[in-house]
mmCIF file with all atom_site columns, C-alpha atoms in Angstrom:
data_model
loop_
_atom_site.group_PDB
_atom_site.id
_atom_site.type_symbol
_atom_site.label_atom_id
_atom_site.label_alt_id
_atom_site.label_comp_id
_atom_site.label_asym_id
_atom_site.label_entity_id
_atom_site.label_seq_id
_atom_site.pdbx_PDB_ins_code
_atom_site.Cartn_x
_atom_site.Cartn_y
_atom_site.Cartn_z
_atom_site.occupancy
_atom_site.B_iso_or_equiv
_atom_site.pdbx_formal_charge
_atom_site.auth_seq_id
_atom_site.auth_comp_id
_atom_site.auth_asym_id
_atom_site.auth_atom_id
_atom_site.pdbx_PDB_model_num
ATOM 1   C CA . UNK A 1 1   ? -18.882 -11.618 11.411  1.00 44.00 ? 1   UNK A CA 1
ATOM 2   C CA . UNK A 1 2   ? -17.067 -7.912  11.523  1.00 49.00 ? 2   UNK A CA 1
ATOM 3   C CA . UNK A 1 3   ? -13.914 -7.358  8.884   1.00 66.00 ? 3   UNK A CA 1
ATOM 4   C CA . UNK A 1 4   ? -11.544 -4.977  9.563   1.00 79.00 ? 4   UNK A CA 1
ATOM 5   C CA . UNK A 1 5   ? -8.777  -4.190  7.323   1.00 78.00 ? 5   UNK A CA 1
ATOM 6   C CA . UNK A 1 6   ? -6.113  -6.783  9.180   1.00 81.00 ? 6   UNK A CA 1
ATOM 7   C CA . UNK A 1 7   ? -8.081  -9.032  8.450   1.00 85.00 ? 7   UNK A CA 1
ATOM 8   C CA . UNK A 1 8   ? -8.816  -7.989  4.912   1.00 87.00 ? 8   UNK A CA 1
ATOM 9   C CA . UNK A 1 9   ? -5.000  -7.293  4.468   1.00 89.00 ? 9   UNK A CA 1
ATOM 10  C CA . UNK A 1 10  ? -4.695  -11.303 5.832   1.00 91.00 ? 10  UNK A CA 1
ATOM 11  C CA . UNK A 1 11  ? -6.442  -13.050 3.440   1.00 90.00 ? 11  UNK A CA 1
ATOM 12  C CA . UNK A 1 12  ? -4.725  -11.197 0.602   1.00 92.00 ? 12  UNK A CA 1
ATOM 13  C CA . UNK A 1 13  ? -1.635  -12.140 2.092   1.00 94.00 ? 13  UNK A CA 1
ATOM 14  C CA . UNK A 1 14  ? -2.372  -15.577 2.456   1.00 93.00 ? 14  UNK A CA 1
ATOM 15  C CA . UNK A 1 15  ? -3.257  -15.853 -1.498  1.00 93.00 ? 15  UNK A CA 1
ATOM 16  C CA . UNK A 1 16  ? -0.100  -14.351 -1.819  1.00 95.00 ? 16  UNK A CA 1
ATOM 17  C CA . UNK A 1 17  ? 1.593   -17.168 0.000   1.00 97.00 ? 17  UNK A CA 1
ATOM 18  C CA . UNK A 1 18  ? -0.561  -19.862 -2.375  1.00 94.00 ? 18  UNK A CA 1
ATOM 19  C CA . UNK A 1 19  ? 0.325   -18.068 -5.520  1.00 95.00 ? 19  UNK A CA 1
ATOM 20  C CA . UNK A 1 20  ? 4.372   -18.589 -3.882  1.00 97.00 ? 20  UNK A CA 1
ATOM 21  C CA . UNK A 1 21  ? 3.902   -22.049 -3.075  1.00 96.00 ? 21  UNK A CA 1
ATOM 22  C CA . UNK A 1 22  ? 2.583   -22.910 -6.941  1.00 95.00 ? 22  UNK A CA 1
ATOM 23  C CA . UNK A 1 23  ? 4.747   -21.003 -8.592  1.00 96.00 ? 23  UNK A CA 1
ATOM 24  C CA . UNK A 1 24  ? 7.338   -23.782 -6.492  1.00 96.00 ? 24  UNK A CA 1
ATOM 25  C CA . UNK A 1 25  ? 5.404   -26.568 -7.858  1.00 95.00 ? 25  UNK A CA 1
ATOM 26  C CA . UNK A 1 26  ? 5.460   -24.801 -11.259 1.00 96.00 ? 26  UNK A CA 1
ATOM 27  C CA . UNK A 1 27  ? 9.027   -24.502 -11.224 1.00 93.00 ? 27  UNK A CA 1
ATOM 28  C CA . UNK A 1 28  ? 9.930   -27.956 -10.094 1.00 90.00 ? 28  UNK A CA 1
ATOM 29  C CA . UNK A 1 29  ? 7.562   -30.181 -12.343 1.00 77.00 ? 29  UNK A CA 1
ATOM 30  C CA . UNK A 1 30  ? 6.103   -33.070 -11.002 1.00 79.00 ? 30  UNK A CA 1
ATOM 31  C CA . UNK A 1 31  ? 2.044   -32.502 -11.780 1.00 85.00 ? 31  UNK A CA 1
ATOM 32  C CA . UNK A 1 32  ? 3.041   -28.906 -13.402 1.00 90.00 ? 32  UNK A CA 1
ATOM 33  C CA . UNK A 1 33  ? -0.024  -28.679 -15.582 1.00 90.00 ? 33  UNK A CA 1
ATOM 34  C CA . UNK A 1 34  ? -2.448  -28.961 -12.957 1.00 89.00 ? 34  UNK A CA 1
ATOM 35  C CA . UNK A 1 35  ? -0.480  -26.500 -10.738 1.00 92.00 ? 35  UNK A CA 1
ATOM 36  C CA . UNK A 1 36  ? 0.118   -24.501 -13.266 1.00 92.00 ? 36  UNK A CA 1
ATOM 37  C CA . UNK A 1 37  ? -4.021  -24.114 -14.011 1.00 89.00 ? 37  UNK A CA 1
ATOM 38  C CA . UNK A 1 38  ? -4.285  -23.310 -10.507 1.00 89.00 ? 38  UNK A CA 1
ATOM 39  C CA . UNK A 1 39  ? -1.637  -20.915 -10.599 1.00 91.00 ? 39  UNK A CA 1
ATOM 40  C CA . UNK A 1 40  ? -3.923  -19.049 -13.668 1.00 88.00 ? 40  UNK A CA 1
ATOM 41  C CA . UNK A 1 41  ? -6.760  -19.535 -11.218 1.00 86.00 ? 41  UNK A CA 1
ATOM 42  C CA . UNK A 1 42  ? -6.190  -17.677 -8.220  1.00 88.00 ? 42  UNK A CA 1
ATOM 43  C CA . UNK A 1 43  ? -4.140  -14.854 -9.931  1.00 87.00 ? 43  UNK A CA 1
ATOM 44  C CA . UNK A 1 44  ? -7.033  -14.230 -11.880 1.00 84.00 ? 44  UNK A CA 1
ATOM 45  C CA . UNK A 1 45  ? -9.380  -14.161 -9.094  1.00 84.00 ? 45  UNK A CA 1
ATOM 46  C CA . UNK A 1 46  ? -6.103  -12.475 -7.074  1.00 87.00 ? 46  UNK A CA 1
ATOM 47  C CA . UNK A 1 47  ? -5.717  -9.590  -9.445  1.00 85.00 ? 47  UNK A CA 1
ATOM 48  C CA . UNK A 1 48  ? -9.134  -8.949  -9.961  1.00 83.00 ? 48  UNK A CA 1
ATOM 49  C CA . UNK A 1 49  ? -10.290 -8.337  -6.588  1.00 85.00 ? 49  UNK A CA 1
ATOM 50  C CA . UNK A 1 50  ? -6.924  -5.728  -6.306  1.00 85.00 ? 50  UNK A CA 1
ATOM 51  C CA . UNK A 1 51  ? -7.688  -3.842  -9.244  1.00 82.00 ? 51  UNK A CA 1
ATOM 52  C CA . UNK A 1 52  ? -11.812 -3.292  -8.759  1.00 80.00 ? 52  UNK A CA 1
ATOM 53  C CA . UNK A 1 53  ? -11.016 -2.716  -4.716  1.00 83.00 ? 53  UNK A CA 1
ATOM 54  C CA . UNK A 1 54  ? -7.515  -3.044  -3.189  1.00 86.00 ? 54  UNK A CA 1
ATOM 55  C CA . UNK A 1 55  ? -5.963  0.109   -5.537  1.00 81.00 ? 55  UNK A CA 1
ATOM 56  C CA . UNK A 1 56  ? -8.754  2.375   -5.111  1.00 81.00 ? 56  UNK A CA 1
ATOM 57  C CA . UNK A 1 57  ? -8.707  1.486   -1.230  1.00 83.00 ? 57  UNK A CA 1
ATOM 58  C CA . UNK A 1 58  ? -5.102  2.260   -0.530  1.00 82.00 ? 58  UNK A CA 1
ATOM 59  C CA . UNK A 1 59  ? -4.980  4.939   -3.442  1.00 79.00 ? 59  UNK A CA 1
ATOM 60  C CA . UNK A 1 60  ? -7.837  7.002   -1.157  1.00 78.00 ? 60  UNK A CA 1
ATOM 61  C CA . UNK A 1 61  ? -5.643  6.857   1.468   1.00 73.00 ? 61  UNK A CA 1
ATOM 62  C CA . UNK A 1 62  ? -2.670  9.229   -0.658  1.00 70.00 ? 62  UNK A CA 1
ATOM 63  C CA . UNK A 1 63  ? -0.614  5.772   -1.273  1.00 66.00 ? 63  UNK A CA 1
ATOM 64  C CA . UNK A 1 64  ? 1.616   6.885   -4.424  1.00 73.00 ? 64  UNK A CA 1
ATOM 65  C CA . UNK A 1 65  ? 2.394   3.830   -5.596  1.00 76.00 ? 65  UNK A CA 1
ATOM 66  C CA . UNK A 1 66  ? -0.918  2.701   -6.814  1.00 80.00 ? 66  UNK A CA 1
ATOM 67  C CA . UNK A 1 67  ? 0.269   3.173   -10.153 1.00 82.00 ? 67  UNK A CA 1
ATOM 68  C CA . UNK A 1 68  ? 3.017   1.694   -10.418 1.00 84.00 ? 68  UNK A CA 1
ATOM 69  C CA . UNK A 1 69  ? 0.967   -1.922  -8.939  1.00 83.00 ? 69  UNK A CA 1
ATOM 70  C CA . UNK A 1 70  ? -1.088  -2.197  -11.551 1.00 84.00 ? 70  UNK A CA 1
ATOM 71  C CA . UNK A 1 71  ? 1.091   -1.750  -14.597 1.00 87.00 ? 71  UNK A CA 1
ATOM 72  C CA . UNK A 1 72  ? 3.436   -4.639  -12.905 1.00 88.00 ? 72  UNK A CA 1
ATOM 73  C CA . UNK A 1 73  ? -0.157  -6.196  -12.535 1.00 86.00 ? 73  UNK A CA 1
ATOM 74  C CA . UNK A 1 74  ? -1.149  -5.715  -15.910 1.00 87.00 ? 74  UNK A CA 1
ATOM 75  C CA . UNK A 1 75  ? 2.683   -7.012  -17.145 1.00 92.00 ? 75  UNK A CA 1
ATOM 76  C CA . UNK A 1 76  ? 2.594   -9.911  -15.026 1.00 89.00 ? 76  UNK A CA 1
ATOM 77  C CA . UNK A 1 77  ? -0.694  -10.791 -16.516 1.00 86.00 ? 77  UNK A CA 1
ATOM 78  C CA . UNK A 1 78  ? 0.466   -10.339 -19.674 1.00 89.00 ? 78  UNK A CA 1
ATOM 79  C CA . UNK A 1 79  ? 2.653   -12.743 -19.532 1.00 92.00 ? 79  UNK A CA 1
ATOM 80  C CA . UNK A 1 80  ? 0.918   -15.341 -17.704 1.00 90.00 ? 80  UNK A CA 1
ATOM 81  C CA . UNK A 1 81  ? -1.255  -15.021 -20.818 1.00 88.00 ? 81  UNK A CA 1
ATOM 82  C CA . UNK A 1 82  ? 1.472   -16.086 -23.362 1.00 91.00 ? 82  UNK A CA 1
ATOM 83  C CA . UNK A 1 83  ? 2.721   -18.849 -20.468 1.00 93.00 ? 83  UNK A CA 1
ATOM 84  C CA . UNK A 1 84  ? -0.678  -20.112 -21.100 1.00 90.00 ? 84  UNK A CA 1
ATOM 85  C CA . UNK A 1 85  ? -0.389  -19.940 -24.723 1.00 89.00 ? 85  UNK A CA 1
ATOM 86  C CA . UNK A 1 86  ? 2.624   -21.654 -24.968 1.00 92.00 ? 86  UNK A CA 1
ATOM 87  C CA . UNK A 1 87  ? 1.534   -24.215 -22.667 1.00 91.00 ? 87  UNK A CA 1
ATOM 88  C CA . UNK A 1 88  ? 3.579   -26.208 -20.118 1.00 92.00 ? 88  UNK A CA 1
ATOM 89  C CA . UNK A 1 89  ? 5.204   -29.006 -22.438 1.00 93.00 ? 89  UNK A CA 1
ATOM 90  C CA . UNK A 1 90  ? 7.074   -26.203 -24.623 1.00 94.00 ? 90  UNK A CA 1
ATOM 91  C CA . UNK A 1 91  ? 10.643  -26.382 -24.583 1.00 95.00 ? 91  UNK A CA 1
ATOM 92  C CA . UNK A 1 92  ? 10.395  -22.688 -23.938 1.00 96.00 ? 92  UNK A CA 1
ATOM 93  C CA . UNK A 1 93  ? 8.222   -22.507 -20.833 1.00 95.00 ? 93  UNK A CA 1
ATOM 94  C CA . UNK A 1 94  ? 10.535  -23.524 -17.937 1.00 94.00 ? 94  UNK A CA 1
ATOM 95  C CA . UNK A 1 95  ? 13.083  -20.537 -18.545 1.00 96.00 ? 95  UNK A CA 1
ATOM 96  C CA . UNK A 1 96  ? 10.457  -18.090 -19.324 1.00 96.00 ? 96  UNK A CA 1
ATOM 97  C CA . UNK A 1 97  ? 8.302   -19.160 -16.020 1.00 96.00 ? 97  UNK A CA 1
ATOM 98  C CA . UNK A 1 98  ? 10.593  -18.362 -14.381 1.00 96.00 ? 98  UNK A CA 1
ATOM 99  C CA . UNK A 1 99  ? 11.625  -15.162 -14.932 1.00 96.00 ? 99  UNK A CA 1
ATOM 100 C CA . UNK A 1 100 ? 7.559   -14.909 -14.247 1.00 96.00 ? 100 UNK A CA 1
ATOM 101 C CA . UNK A 1 101 ? 7.904   -16.279 -10.932 1.00 97.00 ? 101 UNK A CA 1
ATOM 102 C CA . UNK A 1 102 ? 10.685  -14.051 -9.930  1.00 97.00 ? 102 UNK A CA 1
ATOM 103 C CA . UNK A 1 103 ? 8.514   -10.711 -11.620 1.00 95.00 ? 103 UNK A CA 1
ATOM 104 C CA . UNK A 1 104 ? 5.470   -12.048 -9.464  1.00 96.00 ? 104 UNK A CA 1
ATOM 105 C CA . UNK A 1 105 ? 7.587   -12.866 -6.063  1.00 96.00 ? 105 UNK A CA 1
ATOM 106 C CA . UNK A 1 106 ? 8.845   -8.751  -6.774  1.00 94.00 ? 106 UNK A CA 1
ATOM 107 C CA . UNK A 1 107 ? 5.661   -7.929  -6.828  1.00 92.00 ? 107 UNK A CA 1
ATOM 108 C CA . UNK A 1 108 ? 4.016   -9.919  -4.016  1.00 94.00 ? 108 UNK A CA 1
ATOM 109 C CA . UNK A 1 109 ? 7.305   -8.451  -1.654  1.00 94.00 ? 109 UNK A CA 1
ATOM 110 C CA . UNK A 1 110 ? 6.501   -4.836  -3.434  1.00 90.00 ? 110 UNK A CA 1
ATOM 111 C CA . UNK A 1 111 ? 2.567   -5.204  -2.506  1.00 90.00 ? 111 UNK A CA 1
ATOM 112 C CA . UNK A 1 112 ? 3.224   -6.295  0.900   1.00 93.00 ? 112 UNK A CA 1
ATOM 113 C CA . UNK A 1 113 ? 5.576   -3.574  1.767   1.00 91.00 ? 113 UNK A CA 1
ATOM 114 C CA . UNK A 1 114 ? 3.850   -0.910  -0.105  1.00 88.00 ? 114 UNK A CA 1
ATOM 115 C CA . UNK A 1 115 ? -0.006  -1.734  0.295   1.00 88.00 ? 115 UNK A CA 1
ATOM 116 C CA . UNK A 1 116 ? -0.761  -3.650  2.615   1.00 90.00 ? 116 UNK A CA 1
ATOM 117 C CA . UNK A 1 117 ? 0.694   -1.527  5.583   1.00 90.00 ? 117 UNK A CA 1
ATOM 118 C CA . UNK A 1 118 ? -1.120  1.336   4.219   1.00 88.00 ? 118 UNK A CA 1
ATOM 119 C CA . UNK A 1 119 ? -4.411  -1.259  3.650   1.00 87.00 ? 119 UNK A CA 1
ATOM 120 C CA . UNK A 1 120 ? -4.135  -2.098  7.128   1.00 88.00 ? 120 UNK A CA 1
ATOM 121 C CA . UNK A 1 121 ? -4.183  1.465   9.020   1.00 88.00 ? 121 UNK A CA 1
ATOM 122 C CA . UNK A 1 122 ? -6.040  3.774   6.421   1.00 84.00 ? 122 UNK A CA 1
ATOM 123 C CA . UNK A 1 123 ? -8.306  1.099   4.900   1.00 83.00 ? 123 UNK A CA 1
ATOM 124 C CA . UNK A 1 124 ? -12.354 1.944   6.376   1.00 84.00 ? 124 UNK A CA 1
ATOM 125 C CA . UNK A 1 125 ? -14.461 -1.114  7.707   1.00 86.00 ? 125 UNK A CA 1
ATOM 126 C CA . UNK A 1 126 ? -16.399 -0.897  5.025   1.00 87.00 ? 126 UNK A CA 1
ATOM 127 C CA . UNK A 1 127 ? -13.153 -1.550  2.210   1.00 86.00 ? 127 UNK A CA 1
ATOM 128 C CA . UNK A 1 128 ? -12.438 -4.285  4.322   1.00 85.00 ? 128 UNK A CA 1
ATOM 129 C CA . UNK A 1 129 ? -16.151 -6.082  4.413   1.00 86.00 ? 129 UNK A CA 1
ATOM 130 C CA . UNK A 1 130 ? -16.158 -5.577  0.308   1.00 86.00 ? 130 UNK A CA 1
ATOM 131 C CA . UNK A 1 131 ? -12.391 -6.685  0.013   1.00 87.00 ? 131 UNK A CA 1
ATOM 132 C CA . UNK A 1 132 ? -13.036 -9.787  2.642   1.00 87.00 ? 132 UNK A CA 1
ATOM 133 C CA . UNK A 1 133 ? -16.210 -11.054 0.455   1.00 86.00 ? 133 UNK A CA 1
ATOM 134 C CA . UNK A 1 134 ? -14.938 -10.230 -2.857  1.00 86.00 ? 134 UNK A CA 1
ATOM 135 C CA . UNK A 1 135 ? -12.205 -12.657 -1.814  1.00 85.00 ? 135 UNK A CA 1
ATOM 136 C CA . UNK A 1 136 ? -14.778 -14.806 -0.911  1.00 84.00 ? 136 UNK A CA 1
ATOM 137 C CA . UNK A 1 137 ? -16.725 -14.932 -3.675  1.00 81.00 ? 137 UNK A CA 1
ATOM 138 C CA . UNK A 1 138 ? -14.165 -14.873 -6.723  1.00 79.00 ? 138 UNK A CA 1
ATOM 139 C CA . UNK A 1 139 ? -12.309 -18.144 -4.547  1.00 79.00 ? 139 UNK A CA 1
ATOM 140 C CA . UNK A 1 140 ? -15.796 -19.772 -5.264  1.00 77.00 ? 140 UNK A CA 1
ATOM 141 C CA . UNK A 1 141 ? -14.292 -19.525 -9.100  1.00 69.00 ? 141 UNK A CA 1
ATOM 142 C CA . UNK A 1 142 ? -10.858 -21.082 -8.279  1.00 66.00 ? 142 UNK A CA 1
ATOM 143 C CA . UNK A 1 143 ? -11.093 -24.221 -6.955  1.00 58.00 ? 143 UNK A CA 1
ATOM 144 C CA . UNK A 1 144 ? -7.897  -26.126 -6.985  1.00 57.00 ? 144 UNK A CA 1
ATOM 145 C CA . UNK A 1 145 ? -6.856  -29.831 -7.486  1.00 52.00 ? 145 UNK A CA 1
ATOM 146 C CA . UNK A 1 146 ? -10.609 -31.236 -8.242  1.00 51.00 ? 146 UNK A CA 1
ATOM 147 C CA . UNK A 1 147 ? -14.169 -31.413 -7.289  1.00 46.00 ? 147 UNK A CA 1
ATOM 148 C CA . UNK A 1 148 ? -15.575 -33.941 -5.087  1.00 48.00 ? 148 UNK A CA 1
ATOM 149 C CA . UNK A 1 149 ? -17.043 -35.929 -8.189  1.00 47.00 ? 149 UNK A CA 1
ATOM 150 C CA . UNK A 1 150 ? -13.109 -36.323 -9.509  1.00 46.00 ? 150 UNK A CA 1
ATOM 151 C CA . UNK A 1 151 ? -13.354 -33.689 -12.288 1.00 47.00 ? 151 UNK A CA 1
ATOM 152 C CA . UNK A 1 152 ? -10.375 -31.382 -12.892 1.00 45.00 ? 152 UNK A CA 1
ATOM 153 C CA . UNK A 1 153 ? -11.841 -27.750 -12.613 1.00 46.00 ? 153 UNK A CA 1
ATOM 154 C CA . UNK A 1 154 ? -11.000 -25.905 -16.555 1.00 51.00 ? 154 UNK A CA 1
ATOM 155 C CA . UNK A 1 155 ? -8.844  -23.453 -17.026 1.00 58.00 ? 155 UNK A CA 1
ATOM 156 C CA . UNK A 1 156 ? -10.105 -20.302 -19.290 1.00 57.00 ? 156 UNK A CA 1
ATOM 157 C CA . UNK A 1 157 ? -6.972  -17.905 -20.268 1.00 56.00 ? 157 UNK A CA 1
ATOM 158 C CA . UNK A 1 158 ? -5.868  -15.824 -17.741 1.00 55.00 ? 158 UNK A CA 1
ATOM 159 C CA . UNK A 1 159 ? -7.158  -12.559 -19.860 1.00 55.00 ? 159 UNK A CA 1
ATOM 160 C CA . UNK A 1 160 ? -10.682 -12.932 -20.287 1.00 60.00 ? 160 UNK A CA 1
ATOM 161 C CA . UNK A 1 161 ? -10.528 -14.762 -16.878 1.00 63.00 ? 161 UNK A CA 1
ATOM 162 C CA . UNK A 1 162 ? -9.338  -11.845 -15.020 1.00 58.00 ? 162 UNK A CA 1
ATOM 163 C CA . UNK A 1 163 ? -12.404 -9.998  -16.791 1.00 62.00 ? 163 UNK A CA 1
ATOM 164 C CA . UNK A 1 164 ? -14.942 -11.563 -16.176 1.00 65.00 ? 164 UNK A CA 1
ATOM 165 C CA . UNK A 1 165 ? -13.860 -12.229 -12.239 1.00 64.00 ? 165 UNK A CA 1
ATOM 166 C CA . UNK A 1 166 ? -13.719 -7.871  -12.395 1.00 59.00 ? 166 UNK A CA 1
ATOM 167 C CA . UNK A 1 167 ? -16.966 -8.028  -13.715 1.00 65.00 ? 167 UNK A CA 1
ATOM 168 C CA . UNK A 1 168 ? -18.288 -10.397 -11.287 1.00 64.00 ? 168 UNK A CA 1
ATOM 169 C CA . UNK A 1 169 ? -16.755 -8.169  -8.355  1.00 62.00 ? 169 UNK A CA 1
ATOM 170 C CA . UNK A 1 170 ? -18.148 -5.255  -9.646  1.00 63.00 ? 170 UNK A CA 1
ATOM 171 C CA . UNK A 1 171 ? -21.631 -7.394  -10.006 1.00 65.00 ? 171 UNK A CA 1
ATOM 172 C CA . UNK A 1 172 ? -21.143 -7.725  -6.424  1.00 63.00 ? 172 UNK A CA 1
ATOM 173 C CA . UNK A 1 173 ? -20.697 -5.505  -5.004  1.00 58.00 ? 173 UNK A CA 1
ATOM 174 C CA . UNK A 1 174 ? -23.632 -3.662  -7.290  1.00 51.00 ? 174 UNK A CA 1
ATOM 175 C CA . UNK A 1 175 ? -21.254 -1.349  -9.111  1.00 52.00 ? 175 UNK A CA 1
ATOM 176 C CA . UNK A 1 176 ? -21.825 -2.844  -12.848 1.00 46.00 ? 176 UNK A CA 1
#
């Protein structure tokens, strides 16, 4: 199946929607721990593809905002790691998570307005294929609510998980 830049961008937008949905689930409570664990996995996977592939594809087109998005992503992953260490049952978690969720929402909106249109217009077919393949690959590492045998997937600390996923993307592309 041929992947176009629009297809790759759409896969990223779908992940943005999943992230936004999980932010809402964590804010509401209910299965907060499970939703937060899924959010950690998804954000690490999503950001690993963006850092390894998307930003470089957009940057090759001359876009000037790539460094700002990278800086935001590193900040977000740092705050996510702090929230992970704090734990969903900590009295300060809700307040800190609300600030984090607002930061993530602004970041996703910035990407959709500033980066994804450039990706759609200027990414090569080869870049689009790599991005789509990487998204599919990292999503195999981020099972959601549970496995076929009823086991809940474990969640690793965000920063080491992000690093491992970046390494997996690079290795999958023969760049390791």
